[in-house]
mmCIF file of C-alpha atoms in Angstrom:
data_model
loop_
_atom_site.group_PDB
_atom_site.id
_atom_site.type_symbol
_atom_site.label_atom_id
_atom_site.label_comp_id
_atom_site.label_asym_id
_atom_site.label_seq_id
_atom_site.Cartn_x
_atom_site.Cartn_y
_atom_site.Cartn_z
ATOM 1 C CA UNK A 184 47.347 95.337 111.655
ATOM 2 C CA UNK A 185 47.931 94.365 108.141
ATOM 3 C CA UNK A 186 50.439 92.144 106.548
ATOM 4 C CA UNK A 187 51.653 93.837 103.285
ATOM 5 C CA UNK A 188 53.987 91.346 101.548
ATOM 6 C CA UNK A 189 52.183 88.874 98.688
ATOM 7 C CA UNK A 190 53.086 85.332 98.075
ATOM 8 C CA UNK A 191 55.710 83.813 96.393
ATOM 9 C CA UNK A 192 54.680 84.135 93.180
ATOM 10 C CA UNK A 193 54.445 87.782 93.572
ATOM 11 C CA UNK A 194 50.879 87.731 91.821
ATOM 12 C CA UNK A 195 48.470 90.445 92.346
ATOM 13 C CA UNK A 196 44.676 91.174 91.869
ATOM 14 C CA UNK A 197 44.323 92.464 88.051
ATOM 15 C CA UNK A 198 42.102 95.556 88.420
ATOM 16 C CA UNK A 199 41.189 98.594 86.176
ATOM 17 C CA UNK A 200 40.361 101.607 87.840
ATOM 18 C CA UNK A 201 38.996 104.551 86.359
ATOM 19 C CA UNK A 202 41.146 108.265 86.613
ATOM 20 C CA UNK A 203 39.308 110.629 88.264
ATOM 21 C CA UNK A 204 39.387 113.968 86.638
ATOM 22 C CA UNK A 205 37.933 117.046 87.573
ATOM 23 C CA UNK A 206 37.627 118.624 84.538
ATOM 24 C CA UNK A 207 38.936 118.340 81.192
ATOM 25 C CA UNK A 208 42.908 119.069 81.038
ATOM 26 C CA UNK A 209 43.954 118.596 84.593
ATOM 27 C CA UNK A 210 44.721 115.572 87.051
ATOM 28 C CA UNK A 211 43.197 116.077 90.303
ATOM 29 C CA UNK A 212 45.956 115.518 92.940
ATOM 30 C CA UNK A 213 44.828 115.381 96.770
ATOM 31 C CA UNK A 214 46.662 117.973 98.432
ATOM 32 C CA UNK A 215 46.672 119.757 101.639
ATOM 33 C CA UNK A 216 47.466 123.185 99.824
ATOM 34 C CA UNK A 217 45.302 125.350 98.402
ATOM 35 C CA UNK A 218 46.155 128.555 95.592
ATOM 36 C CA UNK A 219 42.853 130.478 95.880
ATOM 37 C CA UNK A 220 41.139 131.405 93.069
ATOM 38 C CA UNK A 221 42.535 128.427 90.853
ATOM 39 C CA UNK A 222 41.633 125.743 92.071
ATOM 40 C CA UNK A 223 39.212 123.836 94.821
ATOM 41 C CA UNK A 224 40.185 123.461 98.513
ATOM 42 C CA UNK A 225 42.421 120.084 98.974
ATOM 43 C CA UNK A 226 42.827 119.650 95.239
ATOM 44 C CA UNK A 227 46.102 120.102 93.459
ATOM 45 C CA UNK A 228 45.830 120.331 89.560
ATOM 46 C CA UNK A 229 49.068 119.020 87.040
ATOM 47 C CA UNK A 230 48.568 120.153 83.715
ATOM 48 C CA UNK A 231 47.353 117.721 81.119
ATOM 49 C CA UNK A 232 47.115 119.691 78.067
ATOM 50 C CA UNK A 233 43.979 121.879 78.140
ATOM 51 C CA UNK A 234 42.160 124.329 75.536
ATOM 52 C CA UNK A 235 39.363 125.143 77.709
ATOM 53 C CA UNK A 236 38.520 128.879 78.187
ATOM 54 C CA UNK A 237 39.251 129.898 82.026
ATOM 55 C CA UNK A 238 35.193 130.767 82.068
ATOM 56 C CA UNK A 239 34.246 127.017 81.177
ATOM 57 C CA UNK A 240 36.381 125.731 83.841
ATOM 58 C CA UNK A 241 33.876 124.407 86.473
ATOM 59 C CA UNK A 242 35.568 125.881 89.336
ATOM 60 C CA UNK A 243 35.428 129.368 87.639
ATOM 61 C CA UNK A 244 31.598 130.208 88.923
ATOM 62 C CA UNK A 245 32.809 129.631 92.779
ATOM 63 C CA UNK A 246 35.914 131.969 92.392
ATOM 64 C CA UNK A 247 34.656 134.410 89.656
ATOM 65 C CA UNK A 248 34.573 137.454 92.246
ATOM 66 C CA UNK A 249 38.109 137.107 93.545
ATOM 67 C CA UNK A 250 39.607 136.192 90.368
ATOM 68 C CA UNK A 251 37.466 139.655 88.849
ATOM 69 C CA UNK A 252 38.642 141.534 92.192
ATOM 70 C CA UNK A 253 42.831 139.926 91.318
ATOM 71 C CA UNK A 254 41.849 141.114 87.879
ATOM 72 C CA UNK A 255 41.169 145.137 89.035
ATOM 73 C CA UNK A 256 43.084 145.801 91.548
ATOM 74 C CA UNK A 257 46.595 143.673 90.507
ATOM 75 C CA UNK A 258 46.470 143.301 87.170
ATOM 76 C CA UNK A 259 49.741 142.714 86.932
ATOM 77 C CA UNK A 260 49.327 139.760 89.139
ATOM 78 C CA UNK A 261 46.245 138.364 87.231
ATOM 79 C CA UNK A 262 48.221 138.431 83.682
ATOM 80 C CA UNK A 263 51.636 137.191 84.628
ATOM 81 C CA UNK A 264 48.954 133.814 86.365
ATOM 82 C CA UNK A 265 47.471 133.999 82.874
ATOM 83 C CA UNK A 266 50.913 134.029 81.134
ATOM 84 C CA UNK A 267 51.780 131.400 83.245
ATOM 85 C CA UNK A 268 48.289 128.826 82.271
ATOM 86 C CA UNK A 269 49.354 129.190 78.288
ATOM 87 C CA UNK A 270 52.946 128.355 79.529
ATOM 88 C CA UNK A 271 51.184 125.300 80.894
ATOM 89 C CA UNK A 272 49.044 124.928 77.967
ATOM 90 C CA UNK A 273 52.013 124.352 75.384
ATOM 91 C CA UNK A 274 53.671 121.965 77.607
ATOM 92 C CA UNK A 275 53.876 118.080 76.741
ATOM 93 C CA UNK A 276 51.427 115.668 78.003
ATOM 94 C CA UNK A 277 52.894 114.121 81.501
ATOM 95 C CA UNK A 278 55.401 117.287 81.689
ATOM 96 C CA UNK A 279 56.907 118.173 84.578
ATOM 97 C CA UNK A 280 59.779 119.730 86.407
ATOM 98 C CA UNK A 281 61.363 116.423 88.641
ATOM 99 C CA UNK A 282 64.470 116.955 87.514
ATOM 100 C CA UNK A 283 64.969 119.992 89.589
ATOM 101 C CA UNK A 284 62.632 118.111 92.401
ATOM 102 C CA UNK A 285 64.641 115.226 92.287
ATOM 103 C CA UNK A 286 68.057 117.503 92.233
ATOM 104 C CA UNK A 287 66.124 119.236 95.580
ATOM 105 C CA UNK A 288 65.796 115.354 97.092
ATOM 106 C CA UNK A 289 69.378 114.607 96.420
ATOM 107 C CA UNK A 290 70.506 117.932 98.180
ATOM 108 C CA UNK A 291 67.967 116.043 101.123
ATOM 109 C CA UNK A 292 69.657 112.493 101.102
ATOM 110 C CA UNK A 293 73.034 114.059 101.789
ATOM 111 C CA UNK A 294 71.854 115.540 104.910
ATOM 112 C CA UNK A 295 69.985 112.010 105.627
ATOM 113 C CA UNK A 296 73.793 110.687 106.318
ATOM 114 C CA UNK A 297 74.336 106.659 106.804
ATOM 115 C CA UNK A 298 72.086 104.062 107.614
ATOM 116 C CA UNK A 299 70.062 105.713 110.293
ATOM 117 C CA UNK A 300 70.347 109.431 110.655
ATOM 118 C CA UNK A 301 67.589 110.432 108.642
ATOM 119 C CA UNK A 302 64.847 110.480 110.927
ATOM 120 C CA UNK A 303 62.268 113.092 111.292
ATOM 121 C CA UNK A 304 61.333 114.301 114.433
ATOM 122 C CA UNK A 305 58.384 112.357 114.894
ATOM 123 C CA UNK A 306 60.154 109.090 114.917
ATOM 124 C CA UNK A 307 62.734 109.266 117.738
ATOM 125 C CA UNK A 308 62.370 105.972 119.536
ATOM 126 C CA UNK A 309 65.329 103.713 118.494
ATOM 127 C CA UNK A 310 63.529 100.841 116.449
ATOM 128 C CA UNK A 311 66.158 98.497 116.485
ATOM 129 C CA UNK A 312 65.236 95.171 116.901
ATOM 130 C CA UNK A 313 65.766 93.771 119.813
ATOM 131 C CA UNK A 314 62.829 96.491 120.814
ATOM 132 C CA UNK A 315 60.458 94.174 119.613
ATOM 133 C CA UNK A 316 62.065 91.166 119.662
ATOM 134 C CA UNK A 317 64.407 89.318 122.053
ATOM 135 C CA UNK A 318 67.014 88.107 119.539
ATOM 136 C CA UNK A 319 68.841 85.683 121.291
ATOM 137 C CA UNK A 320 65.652 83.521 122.886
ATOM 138 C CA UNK A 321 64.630 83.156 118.966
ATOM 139 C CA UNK A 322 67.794 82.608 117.110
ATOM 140 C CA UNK A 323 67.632 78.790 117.039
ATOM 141 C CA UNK A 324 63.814 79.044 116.257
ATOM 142 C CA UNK A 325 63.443 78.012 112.185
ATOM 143 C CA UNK A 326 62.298 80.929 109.581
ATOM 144 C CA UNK A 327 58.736 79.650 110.233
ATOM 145 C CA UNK A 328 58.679 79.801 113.612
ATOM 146 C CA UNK A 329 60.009 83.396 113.923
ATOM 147 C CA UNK A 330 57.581 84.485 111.428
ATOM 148 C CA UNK A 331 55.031 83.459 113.096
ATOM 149 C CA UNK A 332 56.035 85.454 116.523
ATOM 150 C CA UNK A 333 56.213 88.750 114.288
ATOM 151 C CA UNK A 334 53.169 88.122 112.751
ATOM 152 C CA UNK A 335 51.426 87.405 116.358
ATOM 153 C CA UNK A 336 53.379 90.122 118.044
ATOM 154 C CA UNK A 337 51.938 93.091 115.267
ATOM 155 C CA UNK A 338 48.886 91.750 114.316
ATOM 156 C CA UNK A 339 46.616 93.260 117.211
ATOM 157 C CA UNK A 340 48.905 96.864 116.561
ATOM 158 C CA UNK A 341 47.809 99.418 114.194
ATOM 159 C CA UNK A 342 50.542 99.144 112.002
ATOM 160 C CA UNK A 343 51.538 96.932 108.606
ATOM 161 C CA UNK A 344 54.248 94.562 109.101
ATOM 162 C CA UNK A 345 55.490 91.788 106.663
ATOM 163 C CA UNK A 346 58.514 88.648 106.612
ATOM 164 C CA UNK A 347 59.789 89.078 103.488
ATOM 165 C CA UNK A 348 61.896 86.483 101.676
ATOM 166 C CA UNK A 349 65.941 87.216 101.926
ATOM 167 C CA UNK A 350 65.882 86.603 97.782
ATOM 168 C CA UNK A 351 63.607 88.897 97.707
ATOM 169 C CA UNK A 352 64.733 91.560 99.645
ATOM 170 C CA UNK A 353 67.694 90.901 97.818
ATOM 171 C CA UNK A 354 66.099 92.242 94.561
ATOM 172 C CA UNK A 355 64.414 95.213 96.404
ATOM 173 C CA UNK A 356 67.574 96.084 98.315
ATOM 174 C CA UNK A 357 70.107 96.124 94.992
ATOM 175 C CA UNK A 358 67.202 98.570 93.195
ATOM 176 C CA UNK A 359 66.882 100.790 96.002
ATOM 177 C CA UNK A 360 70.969 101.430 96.227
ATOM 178 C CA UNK A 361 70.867 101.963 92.316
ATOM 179 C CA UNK A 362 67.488 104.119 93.071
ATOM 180 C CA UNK A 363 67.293 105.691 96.426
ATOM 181 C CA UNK A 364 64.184 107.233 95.552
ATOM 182 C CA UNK A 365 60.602 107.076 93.917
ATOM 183 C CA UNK A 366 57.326 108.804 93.797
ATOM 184 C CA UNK A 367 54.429 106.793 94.919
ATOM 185 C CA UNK A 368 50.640 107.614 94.889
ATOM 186 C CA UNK A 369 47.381 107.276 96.996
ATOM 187 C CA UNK A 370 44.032 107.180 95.911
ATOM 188 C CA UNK A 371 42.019 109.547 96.667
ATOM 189 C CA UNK A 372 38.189 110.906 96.683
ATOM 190 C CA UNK A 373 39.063 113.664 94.278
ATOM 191 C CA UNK A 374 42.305 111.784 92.457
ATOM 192 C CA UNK A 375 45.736 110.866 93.481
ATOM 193 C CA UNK A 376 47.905 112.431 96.410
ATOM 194 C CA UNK A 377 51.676 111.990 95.780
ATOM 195 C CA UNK A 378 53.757 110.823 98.439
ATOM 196 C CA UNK A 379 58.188 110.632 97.911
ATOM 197 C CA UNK A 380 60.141 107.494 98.757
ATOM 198 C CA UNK A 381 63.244 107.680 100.238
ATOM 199 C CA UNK A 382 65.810 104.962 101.301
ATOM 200 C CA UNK A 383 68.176 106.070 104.019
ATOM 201 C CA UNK A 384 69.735 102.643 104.698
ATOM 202 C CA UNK A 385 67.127 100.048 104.798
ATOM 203 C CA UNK A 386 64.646 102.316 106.332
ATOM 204 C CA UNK A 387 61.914 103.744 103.917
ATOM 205 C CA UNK A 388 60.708 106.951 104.489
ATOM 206 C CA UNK A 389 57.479 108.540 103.050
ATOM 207 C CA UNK A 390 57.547 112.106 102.766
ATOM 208 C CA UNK A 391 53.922 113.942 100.991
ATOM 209 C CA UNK A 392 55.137 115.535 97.713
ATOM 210 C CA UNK A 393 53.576 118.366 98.498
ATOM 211 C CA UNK A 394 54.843 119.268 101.743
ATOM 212 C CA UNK A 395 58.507 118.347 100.359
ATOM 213 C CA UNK A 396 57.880 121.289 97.615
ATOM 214 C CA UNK A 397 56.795 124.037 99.924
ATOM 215 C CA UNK A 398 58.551 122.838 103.117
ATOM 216 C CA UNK A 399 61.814 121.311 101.651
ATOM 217 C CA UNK A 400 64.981 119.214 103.086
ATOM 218 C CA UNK A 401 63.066 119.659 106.497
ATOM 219 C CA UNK A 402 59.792 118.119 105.484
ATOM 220 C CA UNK A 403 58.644 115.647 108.174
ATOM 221 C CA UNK A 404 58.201 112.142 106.823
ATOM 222 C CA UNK A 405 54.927 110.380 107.904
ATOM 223 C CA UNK A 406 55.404 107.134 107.880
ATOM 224 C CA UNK A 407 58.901 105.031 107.735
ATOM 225 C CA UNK A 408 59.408 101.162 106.907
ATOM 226 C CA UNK A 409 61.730 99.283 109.137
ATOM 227 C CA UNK A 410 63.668 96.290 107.052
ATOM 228 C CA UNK A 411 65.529 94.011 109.813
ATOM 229 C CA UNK A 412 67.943 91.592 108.301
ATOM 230 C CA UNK A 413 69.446 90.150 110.909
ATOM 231 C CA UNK A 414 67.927 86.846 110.186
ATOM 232 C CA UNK A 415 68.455 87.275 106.469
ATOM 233 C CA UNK A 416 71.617 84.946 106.391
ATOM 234 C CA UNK A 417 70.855 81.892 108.549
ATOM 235 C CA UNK A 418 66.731 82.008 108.010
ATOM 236 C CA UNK A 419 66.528 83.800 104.873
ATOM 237 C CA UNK A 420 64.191 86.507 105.882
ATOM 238 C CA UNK A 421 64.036 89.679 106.281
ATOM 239 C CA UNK A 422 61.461 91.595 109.079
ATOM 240 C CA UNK A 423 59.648 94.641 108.318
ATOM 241 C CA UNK A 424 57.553 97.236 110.084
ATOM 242 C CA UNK A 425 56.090 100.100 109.910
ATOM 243 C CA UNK A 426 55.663 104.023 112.131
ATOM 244 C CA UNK A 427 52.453 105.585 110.873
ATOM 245 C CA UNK A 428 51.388 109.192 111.385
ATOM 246 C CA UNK A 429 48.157 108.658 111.908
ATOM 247 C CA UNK A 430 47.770 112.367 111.455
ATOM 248 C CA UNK A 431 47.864 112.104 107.916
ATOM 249 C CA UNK A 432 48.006 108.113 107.346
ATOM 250 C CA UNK A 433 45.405 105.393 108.269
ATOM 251 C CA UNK A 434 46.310 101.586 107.970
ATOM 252 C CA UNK A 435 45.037 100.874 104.563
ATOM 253 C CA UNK A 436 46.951 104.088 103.310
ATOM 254 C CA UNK A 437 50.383 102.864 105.031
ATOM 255 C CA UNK A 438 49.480 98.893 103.581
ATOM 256 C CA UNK A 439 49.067 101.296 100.220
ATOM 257 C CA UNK A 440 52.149 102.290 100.048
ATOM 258 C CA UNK A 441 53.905 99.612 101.798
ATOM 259 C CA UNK A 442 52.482 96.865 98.734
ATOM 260 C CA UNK A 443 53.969 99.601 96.094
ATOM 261 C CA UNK A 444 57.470 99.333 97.311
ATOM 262 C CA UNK A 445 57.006 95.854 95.823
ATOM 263 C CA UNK A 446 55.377 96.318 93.087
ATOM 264 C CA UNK A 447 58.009 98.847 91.965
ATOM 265 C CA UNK A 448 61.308 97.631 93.675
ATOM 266 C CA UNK A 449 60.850 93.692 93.897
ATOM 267 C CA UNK A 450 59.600 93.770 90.090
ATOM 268 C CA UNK A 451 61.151 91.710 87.491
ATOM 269 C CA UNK A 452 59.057 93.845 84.900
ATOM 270 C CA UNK A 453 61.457 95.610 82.642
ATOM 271 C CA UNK A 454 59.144 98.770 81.976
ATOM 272 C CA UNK A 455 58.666 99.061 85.861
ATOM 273 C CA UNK A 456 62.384 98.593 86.135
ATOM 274 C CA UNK A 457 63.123 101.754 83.538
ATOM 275 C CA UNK A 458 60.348 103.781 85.468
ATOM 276 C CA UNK A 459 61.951 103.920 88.745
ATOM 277 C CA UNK A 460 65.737 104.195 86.911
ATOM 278 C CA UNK A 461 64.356 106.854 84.813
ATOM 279 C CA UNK A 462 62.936 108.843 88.465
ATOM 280 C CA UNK A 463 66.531 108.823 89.632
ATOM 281 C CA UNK A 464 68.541 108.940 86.530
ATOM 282 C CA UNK A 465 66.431 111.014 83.775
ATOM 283 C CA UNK A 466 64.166 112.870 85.638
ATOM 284 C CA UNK A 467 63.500 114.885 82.719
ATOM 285 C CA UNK A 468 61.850 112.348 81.031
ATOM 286 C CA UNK A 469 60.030 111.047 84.181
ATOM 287 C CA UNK A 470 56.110 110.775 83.497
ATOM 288 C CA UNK A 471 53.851 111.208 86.792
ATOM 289 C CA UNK A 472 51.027 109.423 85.044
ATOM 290 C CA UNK A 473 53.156 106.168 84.488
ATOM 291 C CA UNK A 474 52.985 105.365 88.261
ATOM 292 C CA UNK A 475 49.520 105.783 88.352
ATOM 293 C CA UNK A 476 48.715 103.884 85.421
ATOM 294 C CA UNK A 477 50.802 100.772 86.881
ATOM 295 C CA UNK A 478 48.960 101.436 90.115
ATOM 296 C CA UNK A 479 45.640 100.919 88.492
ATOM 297 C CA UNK A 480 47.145 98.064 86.220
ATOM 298 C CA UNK A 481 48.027 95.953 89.885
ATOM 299 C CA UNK A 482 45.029 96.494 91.388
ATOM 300 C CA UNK A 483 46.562 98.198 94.208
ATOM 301 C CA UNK A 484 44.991 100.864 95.777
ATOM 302 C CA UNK A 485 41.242 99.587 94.132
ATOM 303 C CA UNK A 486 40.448 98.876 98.254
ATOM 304 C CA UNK A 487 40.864 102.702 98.689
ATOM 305 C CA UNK A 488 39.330 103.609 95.924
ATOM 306 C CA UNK A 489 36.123 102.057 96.451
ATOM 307 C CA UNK A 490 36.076 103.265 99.896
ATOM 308 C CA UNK A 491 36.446 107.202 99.056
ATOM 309 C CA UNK A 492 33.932 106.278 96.493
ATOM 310 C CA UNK A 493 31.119 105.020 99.407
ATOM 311 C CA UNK A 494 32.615 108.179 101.038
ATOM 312 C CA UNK A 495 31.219 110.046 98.257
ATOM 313 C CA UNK A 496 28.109 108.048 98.461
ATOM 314 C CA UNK A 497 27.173 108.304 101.644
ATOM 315 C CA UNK A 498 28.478 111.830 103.065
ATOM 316 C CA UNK A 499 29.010 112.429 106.537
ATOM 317 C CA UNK A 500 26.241 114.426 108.258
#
């Protein structure tokens, strides 16, 4: 198990990483979709601007027959894609369509209801607290002592857990009323895969980006953070856990995403602070590459990185 929130000073490892690109004009995105014939298996691509003929594109030799076969016998289909890349083409740097994505996730919140009725399916076990925790043996134990329990209690589970300060949460919890919701990313071998925040209460979900464009309101989440404050007022802390899908999620992914929600939500960083108001507020103007380029600026994620990069290495037999 691993313990997600940083010290007091909030200070994190300064790290550069380097954007992985696939080929000139387009942002690799890890993705679990795939539009044949455009581009590679697991890879989703966000337009960055590109002049490159379709012919020089890398991934044109390994799909040249099916996009010549789409090209005979539906040519209709072939030109309106085609029609569709110069769309692309003439777009802004960092365009893209949130606003209606984000007008999709606000259709999604209302069906989350209060505090606690917006979990998936996959997370039906009530996670109150007193599941993990006998409240009353511990409530005249100090803030230190009590940490110390939780830590013990999750650190042999396969999980990320974390005591956060009450001031603290205090921050996080005001942004995330203001902001119920923000785009976070993963490293990746291949790029970045996108993942969607959403508050329902004080619990967190994490819903892939992907699956909440094809799938919609009904998109699973796969993993959800657990904020308990019912110490907050007498020991001025707040307990937090997490449910993984280890389907789609290992630890260091979940700790990941878990260190972001700080990063972005217990910031005092003005330009963070207009990111995540500009996600919920001006979606129009919303930038996916400003998330990542903050990501990178932390050092967040550089664990991960250098992993898929052995991964790439040292391929599995």
């Amino acid at each position: 198990a691993l313990p997600i929130w940083l010290g007091g000073d909030g200070e994190m490892a300064a790290a550069v990483l380097q954007m992985i690109c696939a080929h000139r004009g387009f942002l690799a995105v890890r993705s679990r979709a795939l539009l044949p014939g455009v581009v590679c298996p697991g890879v989703r691509a966000f337009s960055m601007r590109s002049e490159t003929p379709l012919e020089e594109n890398p991934f044109y030799g390994k799909y040249e027959d099916k996009i010549r076969q789409l090209r005979r016998s539906k040519p209709e289909v072939f030109n309106a894609l085609m029609e569709k890349r110069n769309e692309i083409k003439k777009q802004p740097l960092g365009y893209t369509t949130q606003a209606d994505f984000v007008r999709a996730m606000e259709e999604k919140s209302k069906n989350l209801g209060p505090q606690r009725s917006g979990r998936s399916a996959e997370f039906t076990e009530d996670k109150v607290l007193s599941t993990f925790l006998n409240i009353e043996m511990v409530k005249d134990k100090t803030a230190n002592e009590i940490s110390e329990i939780w830590k013990q209690y999750f650190s042999l589970k396969d999980t990320v857990y974390a005591v956060i300060p009450g001031a603290s949460f205090d921050v996080l919890w005001n942004r995330a009323k203001a902001c119920p919701s923000f785009l976070y990313a993963l490293p990746r071998r291949e790029g970045y895969e996108f993942y969607m925040g959403q508050w329902s209460g004080t619990e967190l979900h994490f819903t892939m980006l992907i699956n909440i464009q094809t799938i919609g309101e009904t998109a699973p989440s796969q993993m959800v953070l657990y904020h308990y404050c019912e110490f907050q007022a007498e020991k001025d802390i707040v307990l937090m856990k997490a449910d993984i899908d280890t389907t789609f999620l290992n630890v260091m992914d979940a700790q990941c995403l878990a260190n972001q929600v700080q990063l972005f939500y217990a910031t005092s960083s003005p330009e963070i602070i207009k990111l995540v108001d500009t996600f919920n507020h001006r979606p129009g103007d919303f930038k996916y590459l400003s998330v990542i380029s903050h990501l990178e600026q932390s050092g967040l994620g550089s664990e991960l990185r250098a992993l898929h990069e052995t991964d790439k290495q040292n391929p599995r037999p």
